[in-house]
Short mmCIF file of N, CA and C in Angstrom, two decimals:
data_model
loop_
_atom_site.label_atom_id
_atom_site.label_comp_id
_atom_site.label_asym_id
_atom_site.label_seq_id
_atom_site.Cartn_x
_atom_site.Cartn_y
_atom_site.Cartn_z
N PHE A 1 33.04 -16.54 -18.87
CA PHE A 1 33.00 -16.35 -17.48
C PHE A 1 32.14 -15.21 -17.06
N THR A 2 31.18 -15.56 -16.17
CA THR A 2 30.29 -14.55 -15.63
C THR A 2 30.27 -14.71 -14.14
N GLU A 3 30.44 -13.59 -13.43
CA GLU A 3 30.34 -13.52 -11.98
C GLU A 3 29.07 -12.77 -11.60
N TYR A 4 28.34 -13.30 -10.67
CA TYR A 4 27.11 -12.56 -10.22
C TYR A 4 27.24 -12.10 -8.79
N SER A 5 26.52 -11.00 -8.51
CA SER A 5 26.46 -10.48 -7.26
C SER A 5 25.08 -9.83 -6.99
N PHE A 6 24.75 -9.56 -5.74
CA PHE A 6 23.53 -8.95 -5.37
C PHE A 6 23.78 -7.47 -5.21
N LEU A 7 22.94 -6.61 -5.65
CA LEU A 7 23.08 -5.16 -5.50
C LEU A 7 21.90 -4.63 -4.69
N LEU A 8 22.10 -3.55 -4.03
CA LEU A 8 20.98 -2.86 -3.29
C LEU A 8 20.48 -1.83 -4.32
N PRO A 9 19.20 -1.49 -4.16
CA PRO A 9 18.65 -0.50 -5.12
C PRO A 9 19.31 0.87 -4.94
N ASP A 10 19.29 1.60 -5.98
CA ASP A 10 19.79 3.02 -5.92
C ASP A 10 18.77 4.07 -5.67
N PHE A 11 17.68 3.63 -5.12
CA PHE A 11 16.58 4.55 -4.70
C PHE A 11 16.20 4.27 -3.27
N LYS A 12 15.61 5.25 -2.63
CA LYS A 12 15.37 5.14 -1.16
C LYS A 12 13.89 5.50 -0.87
N ASN A 13 12.96 5.31 -1.72
CA ASN A 13 11.58 5.59 -1.44
C ASN A 13 10.81 4.28 -1.03
N GLU A 14 9.49 4.33 -1.10
CA GLU A 14 8.73 3.10 -0.72
C GLU A 14 9.07 1.93 -1.61
N GLU A 15 9.44 2.18 -2.86
CA GLU A 15 9.73 1.09 -3.73
C GLU A 15 10.99 0.31 -3.37
N ALA A 16 11.77 0.83 -2.43
CA ALA A 16 12.92 0.06 -1.93
C ALA A 16 12.56 -0.95 -0.86
N LEU A 17 11.25 -0.90 -0.39
CA LEU A 17 10.83 -1.90 0.62
C LEU A 17 10.96 -3.30 0.15
N GLY A 18 11.57 -4.11 1.01
CA GLY A 18 11.71 -5.55 0.72
C GLY A 18 13.10 -5.91 0.28
N PHE A 19 14.03 -4.92 0.05
CA PHE A 19 15.38 -5.22 -0.36
C PHE A 19 16.41 -5.38 0.77
N THR A 20 16.07 -4.98 1.95
CA THR A 20 17.04 -5.01 3.03
C THR A 20 16.94 -6.21 4.06
N HIS A 21 15.76 -6.85 4.06
CA HIS A 21 15.53 -7.90 4.98
C HIS A 21 14.46 -8.82 4.41
N PHE A 22 14.38 -10.06 4.89
CA PHE A 22 13.27 -10.97 4.53
C PHE A 22 11.95 -10.52 5.14
N ASP A 23 10.97 -10.55 4.40
CA ASP A 23 9.59 -10.15 4.78
C ASP A 23 8.63 -11.19 4.23
N GLY A 24 7.95 -11.89 5.10
CA GLY A 24 7.06 -12.92 4.69
C GLY A 24 7.80 -14.04 3.97
N GLY A 25 9.00 -14.32 4.32
CA GLY A 25 9.86 -15.33 3.69
C GLY A 25 10.48 -14.96 2.35
N LEU A 26 10.36 -13.68 1.96
CA LEU A 26 10.87 -13.29 0.71
C LEU A 26 11.84 -12.10 0.82
N LEU A 27 12.80 -12.00 -0.08
CA LEU A 27 13.72 -10.88 -0.12
C LEU A 27 13.82 -10.41 -1.56
N ARG A 28 13.63 -9.13 -1.85
CA ARG A 28 13.83 -8.63 -3.13
C ARG A 28 15.35 -8.41 -3.39
N VAL A 29 15.81 -8.79 -4.59
CA VAL A 29 17.23 -8.64 -4.88
C VAL A 29 17.36 -8.16 -6.35
N ILE A 30 18.49 -7.49 -6.54
CA ILE A 30 18.95 -7.17 -7.94
C ILE A 30 20.16 -8.04 -8.12
N ILE A 31 20.07 -8.86 -9.17
CA ILE A 31 21.17 -9.71 -9.51
C ILE A 31 21.90 -9.07 -10.67
N ALA A 32 23.22 -8.84 -10.47
CA ALA A 32 24.08 -8.26 -11.56
C ALA A 32 25.13 -9.24 -11.98
N GLY A 33 25.28 -9.35 -13.32
CA GLY A 33 26.28 -10.21 -13.88
C GLY A 33 27.45 -9.38 -14.42
N TYR A 34 28.66 -9.91 -14.18
CA TYR A 34 29.90 -9.17 -14.66
C TYR A 34 30.78 -10.14 -15.47
N ASN A 35 31.44 -9.70 -16.52
CA ASN A 35 32.29 -10.46 -17.30
C ASN A 35 33.67 -10.51 -16.60
N ALA A 36 34.66 -11.17 -17.22
CA ALA A 36 35.97 -11.31 -16.67
C ALA A 36 36.65 -10.01 -16.45
N GLU A 37 36.37 -8.95 -17.25
CA GLU A 37 36.96 -7.64 -17.09
C GLU A 37 36.21 -6.84 -16.01
N GLY A 38 35.26 -7.39 -15.40
CA GLY A 38 34.52 -6.62 -14.39
C GLY A 38 33.41 -5.73 -14.90
N LYS A 39 33.10 -5.84 -16.19
CA LYS A 39 32.10 -5.05 -16.78
C LYS A 39 30.70 -5.59 -16.57
N LEU A 40 29.76 -4.75 -16.21
CA LEU A 40 28.39 -5.19 -15.95
C LEU A 40 27.76 -5.68 -17.34
N THR A 41 27.27 -6.89 -17.28
CA THR A 41 26.72 -7.49 -18.52
C THR A 41 25.21 -7.75 -18.39
N SER A 42 24.66 -7.81 -17.17
CA SER A 42 23.31 -8.05 -16.96
C SER A 42 22.88 -7.51 -15.66
N ARG A 43 21.65 -7.18 -15.50
CA ARG A 43 21.07 -6.69 -14.28
C ARG A 43 19.57 -6.99 -14.30
N ARG A 44 19.01 -7.60 -13.22
CA ARG A 44 17.64 -7.89 -13.22
C ARG A 44 17.21 -7.95 -11.78
N GLU A 45 15.92 -7.59 -11.55
CA GLU A 45 15.33 -7.60 -10.30
C GLU A 45 14.47 -8.90 -10.07
N THR A 46 14.60 -9.54 -8.97
CA THR A 46 13.83 -10.74 -8.69
C THR A 46 13.62 -10.85 -7.16
N MET A 47 13.14 -12.02 -6.73
CA MET A 47 12.99 -12.28 -5.30
C MET A 47 13.58 -13.65 -5.02
N ILE A 48 14.07 -13.88 -3.76
CA ILE A 48 14.48 -15.14 -3.32
C ILE A 48 13.78 -15.46 -2.01
N ASN A 49 13.59 -16.80 -1.78
CA ASN A 49 13.03 -17.17 -0.52
C ASN A 49 14.12 -17.54 0.48
N THR A 50 13.75 -18.02 1.67
CA THR A 50 14.72 -18.24 2.73
C THR A 50 15.67 -19.41 2.42
N LYS A 51 15.29 -20.20 1.35
CA LYS A 51 16.21 -21.30 0.90
C LYS A 51 17.12 -20.87 -0.22
N GLY A 52 17.02 -19.55 -0.56
CA GLY A 52 17.90 -19.01 -1.65
C GLY A 52 17.29 -19.30 -3.05
N GLN A 53 16.07 -19.84 -3.09
CA GLN A 53 15.52 -20.14 -4.42
C GLN A 53 14.83 -18.90 -4.95
N GLU A 54 14.94 -18.73 -6.28
CA GLU A 54 14.32 -17.63 -6.92
C GLU A 54 12.82 -17.79 -6.94
N VAL A 55 12.08 -16.75 -6.73
CA VAL A 55 10.62 -16.69 -6.71
C VAL A 55 10.19 -15.60 -7.66
N SER A 56 9.22 -15.90 -8.49
CA SER A 56 8.78 -14.86 -9.44
C SER A 56 7.26 -14.61 -9.21
N VAL A 57 6.89 -13.47 -9.81
CA VAL A 57 5.41 -13.08 -9.83
C VAL A 57 4.87 -13.50 -11.13
N PRO A 58 3.57 -13.52 -11.30
CA PRO A 58 2.95 -13.88 -12.61
C PRO A 58 3.49 -13.02 -13.78
N ASP A 59 3.59 -13.63 -14.94
CA ASP A 59 4.09 -12.89 -16.08
C ASP A 59 3.24 -11.60 -16.33
N GLY A 60 3.91 -10.61 -16.75
CA GLY A 60 3.24 -9.34 -17.02
C GLY A 60 3.14 -8.41 -15.81
N TYR A 61 3.61 -8.82 -14.68
CA TYR A 61 3.64 -8.03 -13.40
C TYR A 61 5.04 -7.64 -12.93
N ARG A 62 5.13 -6.51 -12.35
CA ARG A 62 6.37 -6.07 -11.74
C ARG A 62 6.11 -5.76 -10.29
N VAL A 63 7.09 -6.20 -9.42
CA VAL A 63 6.95 -5.87 -7.97
C VAL A 63 7.36 -4.43 -7.75
N ILE A 64 6.48 -3.73 -7.03
CA ILE A 64 6.82 -2.27 -6.71
C ILE A 64 7.39 -2.26 -5.25
N ALA A 65 6.86 -3.05 -4.36
CA ALA A 65 7.26 -3.02 -2.94
C ALA A 65 6.85 -4.31 -2.33
N LEU A 66 7.55 -4.67 -1.26
CA LEU A 66 7.29 -5.81 -0.38
C LEU A 66 7.33 -5.30 1.03
N HIS A 67 6.18 -5.37 1.72
CA HIS A 67 6.16 -4.91 3.07
C HIS A 67 5.04 -5.71 3.83
N GLU A 68 5.32 -6.12 5.07
CA GLU A 68 4.33 -6.89 5.86
C GLU A 68 3.97 -8.15 5.20
N GLY A 69 4.84 -8.74 4.42
CA GLY A 69 4.60 -10.00 3.70
C GLY A 69 3.66 -9.90 2.58
N ILE A 70 3.40 -8.70 2.06
CA ILE A 70 2.49 -8.49 0.97
C ILE A 70 3.20 -7.73 -0.12
N LEU A 71 3.10 -8.27 -1.36
CA LEU A 71 3.72 -7.67 -2.54
C LEU A 71 2.74 -6.70 -3.20
N LEU A 72 3.21 -5.48 -3.48
CA LEU A 72 2.48 -4.47 -4.26
C LEU A 72 3.03 -4.67 -5.67
N VAL A 73 2.14 -5.02 -6.61
CA VAL A 73 2.52 -5.33 -8.00
C VAL A 73 1.80 -4.39 -8.99
N THR A 74 2.32 -4.28 -10.21
CA THR A 74 1.60 -3.52 -11.20
C THR A 74 1.74 -4.24 -12.51
N ASP A 75 0.70 -4.08 -13.34
CA ASP A 75 0.77 -4.59 -14.74
C ASP A 75 1.22 -3.50 -15.73
N GLY A 76 1.64 -2.37 -15.19
CA GLY A 76 2.07 -1.21 -15.92
C GLY A 76 0.94 -0.19 -15.97
N GLU A 77 -0.28 -0.52 -15.71
CA GLU A 77 -1.41 0.41 -15.77
C GLU A 77 -2.10 0.48 -14.37
N TYR A 78 -2.42 -0.69 -13.81
CA TYR A 78 -3.14 -0.74 -12.52
C TYR A 78 -2.30 -1.52 -11.46
N TYR A 79 -2.62 -1.35 -10.19
CA TYR A 79 -1.93 -1.95 -9.08
C TYR A 79 -2.73 -2.91 -8.29
N GLY A 80 -2.16 -3.88 -7.79
CA GLY A 80 -2.82 -4.93 -6.97
C GLY A 80 -1.84 -5.52 -5.95
N TYR A 81 -2.30 -6.50 -5.21
CA TYR A 81 -1.49 -7.14 -4.19
C TYR A 81 -1.50 -8.63 -4.19
N LEU A 82 -0.35 -9.21 -3.97
CA LEU A 82 -0.15 -10.64 -3.91
C LEU A 82 0.41 -10.98 -2.47
N THR A 83 -0.05 -12.09 -1.99
CA THR A 83 0.55 -12.61 -0.70
C THR A 83 1.91 -13.16 -0.99
N SER A 84 2.71 -13.36 0.05
CA SER A 84 4.08 -13.90 -0.15
C SER A 84 4.11 -15.29 -0.75
N ASN A 85 2.97 -16.00 -0.68
CA ASN A 85 2.95 -17.26 -1.28
C ASN A 85 2.30 -17.24 -2.70
N GLY A 86 2.13 -16.05 -3.26
CA GLY A 86 1.67 -15.94 -4.62
C GLY A 86 0.21 -15.85 -4.91
N ALA A 87 -0.63 -15.89 -3.79
CA ALA A 87 -2.08 -15.77 -4.05
C ALA A 87 -2.50 -14.31 -4.20
N TRP A 88 -3.50 -14.08 -4.95
CA TRP A 88 -3.98 -12.69 -5.19
C TRP A 88 -4.79 -12.27 -3.93
N LEU A 89 -4.29 -11.20 -3.31
CA LEU A 89 -5.00 -10.57 -2.22
C LEU A 89 -5.99 -9.60 -2.77
N SER A 90 -5.58 -8.84 -3.81
CA SER A 90 -6.47 -7.95 -4.58
C SER A 90 -5.88 -7.84 -5.92
N PRO A 91 -6.69 -8.19 -6.92
CA PRO A 91 -6.20 -8.05 -8.31
C PRO A 91 -5.90 -6.65 -8.66
N PRO A 92 -5.11 -6.42 -9.70
CA PRO A 92 -4.73 -5.03 -10.05
C PRO A 92 -5.97 -4.28 -10.66
N VAL A 93 -6.64 -3.55 -9.75
CA VAL A 93 -7.79 -2.70 -10.16
C VAL A 93 -7.65 -1.27 -9.75
N TYR A 94 -6.54 -0.92 -8.97
CA TYR A 94 -6.38 0.43 -8.46
C TYR A 94 -5.45 1.31 -9.38
N SER A 95 -5.82 2.59 -9.51
CA SER A 95 -5.02 3.45 -10.28
C SER A 95 -3.67 3.76 -9.66
N THR A 96 -3.66 3.86 -8.32
CA THR A 96 -2.39 3.99 -7.55
C THR A 96 -2.61 3.15 -6.29
N ALA A 97 -1.54 2.77 -5.72
CA ALA A 97 -1.55 1.95 -4.44
C ALA A 97 -0.25 2.12 -3.77
N ALA A 98 -0.26 1.98 -2.41
CA ALA A 98 0.84 2.06 -1.55
C ALA A 98 1.06 0.69 -0.84
N PRO A 99 2.34 0.49 -0.34
CA PRO A 99 2.54 -0.75 0.39
C PRO A 99 1.72 -0.71 1.69
N PHE A 100 1.57 -1.89 2.32
CA PHE A 100 0.82 -2.02 3.61
C PHE A 100 1.66 -1.48 4.74
N PHE A 101 1.03 -0.71 5.65
CA PHE A 101 1.64 -0.22 6.86
C PHE A 101 0.61 -0.49 7.91
N GLU A 102 0.98 -1.22 8.97
CA GLU A 102 0.14 -1.50 10.08
C GLU A 102 -1.12 -2.22 9.66
N GLY A 103 -1.00 -3.04 8.64
CA GLY A 103 -2.06 -3.93 8.17
C GLY A 103 -3.07 -3.16 7.25
N LEU A 104 -2.79 -2.01 6.76
CA LEU A 104 -3.67 -1.27 5.89
C LEU A 104 -2.85 -0.61 4.73
N ALA A 105 -3.50 -0.53 3.58
CA ALA A 105 -2.84 0.05 2.41
C ALA A 105 -3.75 1.18 1.86
N VAL A 106 -3.18 2.23 1.38
CA VAL A 106 -3.90 3.29 0.70
C VAL A 106 -4.03 2.92 -0.74
N VAL A 107 -5.19 2.93 -1.32
CA VAL A 107 -5.46 2.69 -2.71
C VAL A 107 -6.27 3.82 -3.33
N THR A 108 -6.14 4.01 -4.57
CA THR A 108 -6.88 5.07 -5.31
C THR A 108 -7.64 4.47 -6.45
N ASP A 109 -8.94 4.87 -6.61
CA ASP A 109 -9.79 4.32 -7.61
C ASP A 109 -9.55 5.14 -8.93
N LYS A 110 -10.32 4.73 -9.93
CA LYS A 110 -10.16 5.37 -11.30
C LYS A 110 -10.54 6.81 -11.31
N ASN A 111 -11.26 7.29 -10.28
CA ASN A 111 -11.62 8.70 -10.15
C ASN A 111 -10.62 9.52 -9.39
N GLY A 112 -9.57 8.88 -8.92
CA GLY A 112 -8.54 9.57 -8.20
C GLY A 112 -8.82 9.70 -6.68
N LYS A 113 -9.83 9.07 -6.22
CA LYS A 113 -10.21 9.13 -4.80
C LYS A 113 -9.51 8.00 -3.99
N ALA A 114 -9.11 8.30 -2.78
CA ALA A 114 -8.30 7.38 -1.98
C ALA A 114 -9.19 6.76 -0.89
N GLY A 115 -8.87 5.49 -0.62
CA GLY A 115 -9.52 4.69 0.45
C GLY A 115 -8.46 3.81 1.06
N LEU A 116 -8.99 2.86 1.90
CA LEU A 116 -8.05 1.89 2.61
C LEU A 116 -8.55 0.45 2.41
N ILE A 117 -7.60 -0.51 2.17
CA ILE A 117 -7.91 -1.85 2.22
C ILE A 117 -7.10 -2.51 3.35
N ASP A 118 -7.61 -3.64 3.92
CA ASP A 118 -6.84 -4.31 4.99
C ASP A 118 -6.05 -5.47 4.37
N SER A 119 -5.30 -6.15 5.20
CA SER A 119 -4.45 -7.19 4.76
C SER A 119 -5.15 -8.47 4.30
N LYS A 120 -6.47 -8.46 4.35
CA LYS A 120 -7.26 -9.60 3.73
C LYS A 120 -7.88 -9.18 2.40
N GLY A 121 -7.57 -7.91 1.97
CA GLY A 121 -8.00 -7.38 0.69
C GLY A 121 -9.40 -6.73 0.77
N LYS A 122 -9.93 -6.63 1.99
CA LYS A 122 -11.26 -6.04 2.17
C LYS A 122 -11.14 -4.51 2.21
N GLN A 123 -12.00 -3.78 1.47
CA GLN A 123 -11.98 -2.28 1.56
C GLN A 123 -12.67 -1.91 2.87
N VAL A 124 -11.84 -1.21 3.75
CA VAL A 124 -12.32 -0.80 5.05
C VAL A 124 -12.71 0.69 5.14
N LEU A 125 -12.25 1.44 4.17
CA LEU A 125 -12.62 2.86 4.07
C LEU A 125 -12.84 3.09 2.64
N PRO A 126 -14.07 3.62 2.25
CA PRO A 126 -14.28 3.89 0.83
C PRO A 126 -13.37 4.83 0.19
N CYS A 127 -13.24 4.74 -1.10
CA CYS A 127 -12.42 5.73 -1.91
C CYS A 127 -13.26 7.03 -2.08
N VAL A 128 -13.17 7.88 -1.13
CA VAL A 128 -13.93 9.14 -1.13
C VAL A 128 -13.01 10.29 -0.78
N PHE A 129 -11.77 10.06 -0.39
CA PHE A 129 -10.88 11.11 0.03
C PHE A 129 -9.92 11.53 -1.06
N GLU A 130 -9.45 12.83 -1.01
CA GLU A 130 -8.48 13.27 -1.98
C GLU A 130 -7.11 12.59 -1.67
N SER A 131 -6.87 12.42 -0.34
CA SER A 131 -5.52 11.81 -0.02
C SER A 131 -5.70 11.16 1.42
N ILE A 132 -4.83 10.14 1.56
CA ILE A 132 -4.76 9.52 2.95
C ILE A 132 -3.27 9.13 3.10
N SER A 133 -2.75 9.45 4.22
CA SER A 133 -1.36 9.08 4.53
C SER A 133 -1.30 7.60 4.91
N ASN A 134 -0.09 7.02 4.88
CA ASN A 134 0.05 5.70 5.38
C ASN A 134 -0.08 5.77 6.93
N PHE A 135 -0.53 4.64 7.49
CA PHE A 135 -0.62 4.52 8.96
C PHE A 135 0.70 4.50 9.59
N SER A 136 0.91 5.21 10.69
CA SER A 136 2.08 5.21 11.41
C SER A 136 1.77 5.42 12.91
N GLU A 137 2.23 4.53 13.75
CA GLU A 137 1.94 4.55 15.18
C GLU A 137 0.45 4.62 15.46
N GLY A 138 -0.31 3.93 14.61
CA GLY A 138 -1.78 3.82 14.79
C GLY A 138 -2.58 4.98 14.26
N ASN A 139 -1.93 5.91 13.50
CA ASN A 139 -2.65 7.13 13.06
C ASN A 139 -2.42 7.27 11.58
N ALA A 140 -3.41 7.92 10.88
CA ALA A 140 -3.33 8.36 9.48
C ALA A 140 -4.12 9.59 9.29
N LEU A 141 -3.69 10.43 8.43
CA LEU A 141 -4.50 11.61 8.08
C LEU A 141 -5.16 11.41 6.72
N CYS A 142 -6.39 11.90 6.65
CA CYS A 142 -7.09 11.90 5.31
C CYS A 142 -7.73 13.23 5.10
N HIS A 143 -7.86 13.51 3.87
CA HIS A 143 -8.40 14.83 3.45
C HIS A 143 -9.42 14.72 2.44
N SER A 144 -10.52 15.49 2.65
CA SER A 144 -11.59 15.59 1.73
C SER A 144 -11.80 17.08 1.35
N LYS A 145 -11.92 17.39 0.07
CA LYS A 145 -12.15 18.80 -0.31
C LYS A 145 -13.41 19.42 0.34
N THR A 146 -14.43 18.55 0.51
CA THR A 146 -15.70 19.04 1.03
C THR A 146 -15.74 19.09 2.54
N THR A 147 -15.08 18.20 3.25
CA THR A 147 -15.19 18.20 4.74
C THR A 147 -13.87 18.42 5.47
N GLY A 148 -12.78 18.51 4.73
CA GLY A 148 -11.51 18.92 5.41
C GLY A 148 -10.69 17.68 5.80
N TRP A 149 -9.85 17.96 6.85
CA TRP A 149 -8.85 17.00 7.36
C TRP A 149 -9.44 16.11 8.44
N TYR A 150 -9.07 14.86 8.48
CA TYR A 150 -9.43 13.94 9.51
C TYR A 150 -8.22 13.20 10.07
N LEU A 151 -8.22 12.87 11.30
CA LEU A 151 -7.23 12.02 11.87
C LEU A 151 -7.88 10.68 12.16
N LEU A 152 -7.43 9.60 11.60
CA LEU A 152 -7.91 8.28 11.89
C LEU A 152 -6.99 7.65 12.88
N THR A 153 -7.55 7.15 13.98
CA THR A 153 -6.73 6.48 14.98
C THR A 153 -7.25 5.07 15.13
N LYS A 154 -6.27 4.09 15.01
CA LYS A 154 -6.64 2.67 15.15
C LYS A 154 -6.47 2.24 16.55
N VAL A 155 -7.54 1.77 17.12
CA VAL A 155 -7.55 1.18 18.51
C VAL A 155 -8.21 -0.15 18.46
N ASN A 156 -7.50 -1.26 18.66
CA ASN A 156 -8.08 -2.53 18.64
C ASN A 156 -8.83 -2.85 17.38
N GLY A 157 -8.33 -2.38 16.29
CA GLY A 157 -9.02 -2.65 15.02
C GLY A 157 -10.15 -1.68 14.68
N ILE A 158 -10.42 -0.75 15.49
CA ILE A 158 -11.54 0.21 15.30
C ILE A 158 -10.92 1.66 14.99
N TYR A 159 -11.45 2.30 14.10
CA TYR A 159 -10.92 3.59 13.62
C TYR A 159 -11.70 4.70 14.08
N TYR A 160 -11.14 5.65 14.89
CA TYR A 160 -11.85 6.73 15.39
C TYR A 160 -11.50 7.99 14.65
N HIS A 161 -12.46 8.84 14.49
CA HIS A 161 -12.27 10.15 13.85
C HIS A 161 -11.93 11.18 14.98
N ASP A 162 -10.91 11.99 14.70
CA ASP A 162 -10.56 13.04 15.73
C ASP A 162 -11.18 14.35 15.31
N PRO A 163 -12.18 14.78 16.09
CA PRO A 163 -12.88 15.98 15.68
C PRO A 163 -12.07 17.28 15.91
N SER A 164 -10.96 17.16 16.60
CA SER A 164 -10.15 18.37 16.85
C SER A 164 -9.62 18.96 15.58
N LEU A 165 -9.63 18.15 14.47
CA LEU A 165 -9.13 18.73 13.23
C LEU A 165 -10.20 19.38 12.34
N ASP A 166 -11.47 19.23 12.88
CA ASP A 166 -12.59 19.78 12.11
C ASP A 166 -12.85 21.20 12.61
N ASP A 167 -13.83 21.84 11.85
CA ASP A 167 -14.34 23.12 12.22
C ASP A 167 -15.14 22.88 13.50
N PRO A 168 -14.79 23.62 14.58
CA PRO A 168 -15.48 23.33 15.84
C PRO A 168 -16.96 23.67 15.87
N THR A 169 -17.41 24.42 14.86
CA THR A 169 -18.86 24.70 14.76
C THR A 169 -19.61 23.60 14.08
N GLN A 170 -18.89 22.71 13.47
CA GLN A 170 -19.55 21.61 12.73
C GLN A 170 -19.87 20.53 13.76
N THR A 171 -21.14 20.08 13.73
CA THR A 171 -21.53 19.04 14.64
C THR A 171 -21.74 17.67 14.01
N LYS A 172 -21.84 17.62 12.75
CA LYS A 172 -22.09 16.31 12.05
C LYS A 172 -21.27 16.28 10.75
N THR A 173 -20.78 15.16 10.39
CA THR A 173 -20.03 15.00 9.19
C THR A 173 -20.70 13.89 8.36
N SER A 174 -20.71 14.05 7.04
CA SER A 174 -21.27 13.11 6.16
C SER A 174 -20.31 12.67 5.12
N ILE A 175 -19.99 11.49 4.91
CA ILE A 175 -19.14 10.99 3.88
C ILE A 175 -20.03 10.22 2.83
N THR A 176 -20.02 10.69 1.64
CA THR A 176 -20.86 10.05 0.61
C THR A 176 -20.05 8.97 -0.12
N ARG A 177 -20.53 7.75 -0.17
CA ARG A 177 -19.84 6.62 -0.77
C ARG A 177 -20.47 6.34 -2.15
N GLY A 178 -21.66 6.76 -2.40
CA GLY A 178 -22.31 6.50 -3.63
C GLY A 178 -23.70 7.18 -3.62
N PRO A 179 -24.46 6.96 -4.64
CA PRO A 179 -25.81 7.62 -4.69
C PRO A 179 -26.75 7.13 -3.54
N GLN A 180 -26.58 5.97 -3.03
CA GLN A 180 -27.47 5.48 -2.01
C GLN A 180 -26.84 5.24 -0.70
N ASN A 181 -25.46 5.28 -0.70
CA ASN A 181 -24.68 4.83 0.50
C ASN A 181 -24.04 6.05 1.11
N THR A 182 -24.74 6.77 2.07
CA THR A 182 -24.12 7.77 2.82
C THR A 182 -24.20 7.39 4.24
N PHE A 183 -23.09 7.64 4.92
CA PHE A 183 -23.15 7.29 6.37
C PHE A 183 -22.71 8.53 7.17
N ASP A 184 -23.42 8.86 8.19
CA ASP A 184 -23.16 9.99 8.98
C ASP A 184 -22.60 9.53 10.39
N TYR A 185 -21.89 10.41 11.00
CA TYR A 185 -21.37 10.15 12.33
C TYR A 185 -21.15 11.44 13.05
N GLU A 186 -21.32 11.43 14.33
CA GLU A 186 -21.11 12.54 15.19
C GLU A 186 -19.57 12.60 15.42
N PRO A 187 -18.96 13.76 15.52
CA PRO A 187 -17.60 13.72 16.01
C PRO A 187 -17.47 12.93 17.30
N ASP A 188 -16.40 12.33 17.43
CA ASP A 188 -16.04 11.39 18.56
C ASP A 188 -16.62 10.00 18.34
N GLU A 189 -17.46 9.84 17.33
CA GLU A 189 -18.07 8.52 17.11
C GLU A 189 -17.10 7.74 16.24
N ILE A 190 -17.30 6.42 16.19
CA ILE A 190 -16.49 5.58 15.35
C ILE A 190 -16.92 5.83 13.89
N ILE A 191 -15.97 5.89 13.00
CA ILE A 191 -16.27 5.98 11.62
C ILE A 191 -16.67 4.59 11.15
N GLU A 192 -17.81 4.44 10.59
CA GLU A 192 -18.18 3.15 10.17
C GLU A 192 -17.37 2.63 9.02
N LEU A 193 -16.78 1.54 9.14
CA LEU A 193 -15.97 0.90 8.06
C LEU A 193 -16.78 -0.06 7.28
N LEU A 194 -16.40 -0.22 6.04
CA LEU A 194 -17.19 -1.15 5.15
C LEU A 194 -16.93 -2.58 5.59
#
């Protein structure tokens, strides 16, 4: 005799995303099995769809979070994203990654630099920052050791830099993306996205 039940996670960080409601037609669940004496005999994490059918990710991957219909997964070393129907949005190539918020996700490259990708998997901000916060209410903070703090504000899909966080004596900012790709912008101008 085995009785099964669903459990909620015992953690409350970003990794708990996807356990409390369906998102993109999926719900993350923890299935626990109990014997006749009520003793826990098994526990595993999986996902179910709106028909109650179990849905799995490719072998060798583990779901970290589910948010905005996109699964953040890891192979134990790198992070990537799957759509809710199982297609790769971005293969696991990032050293760290966060769930999507407002259509954007913070990713970190092998050098520890942070950038942003959109919900189509396109890199929209190069990995040149030390840190970037998740977007909330259309805003995110990013920090560069060389140029300081920036506020990115999303307005109709365009990201503006807020110069009020910069040194007021600075009139131009340069973000270097690589040996040949440097883009400059004046404060109050649109940050050029990739």
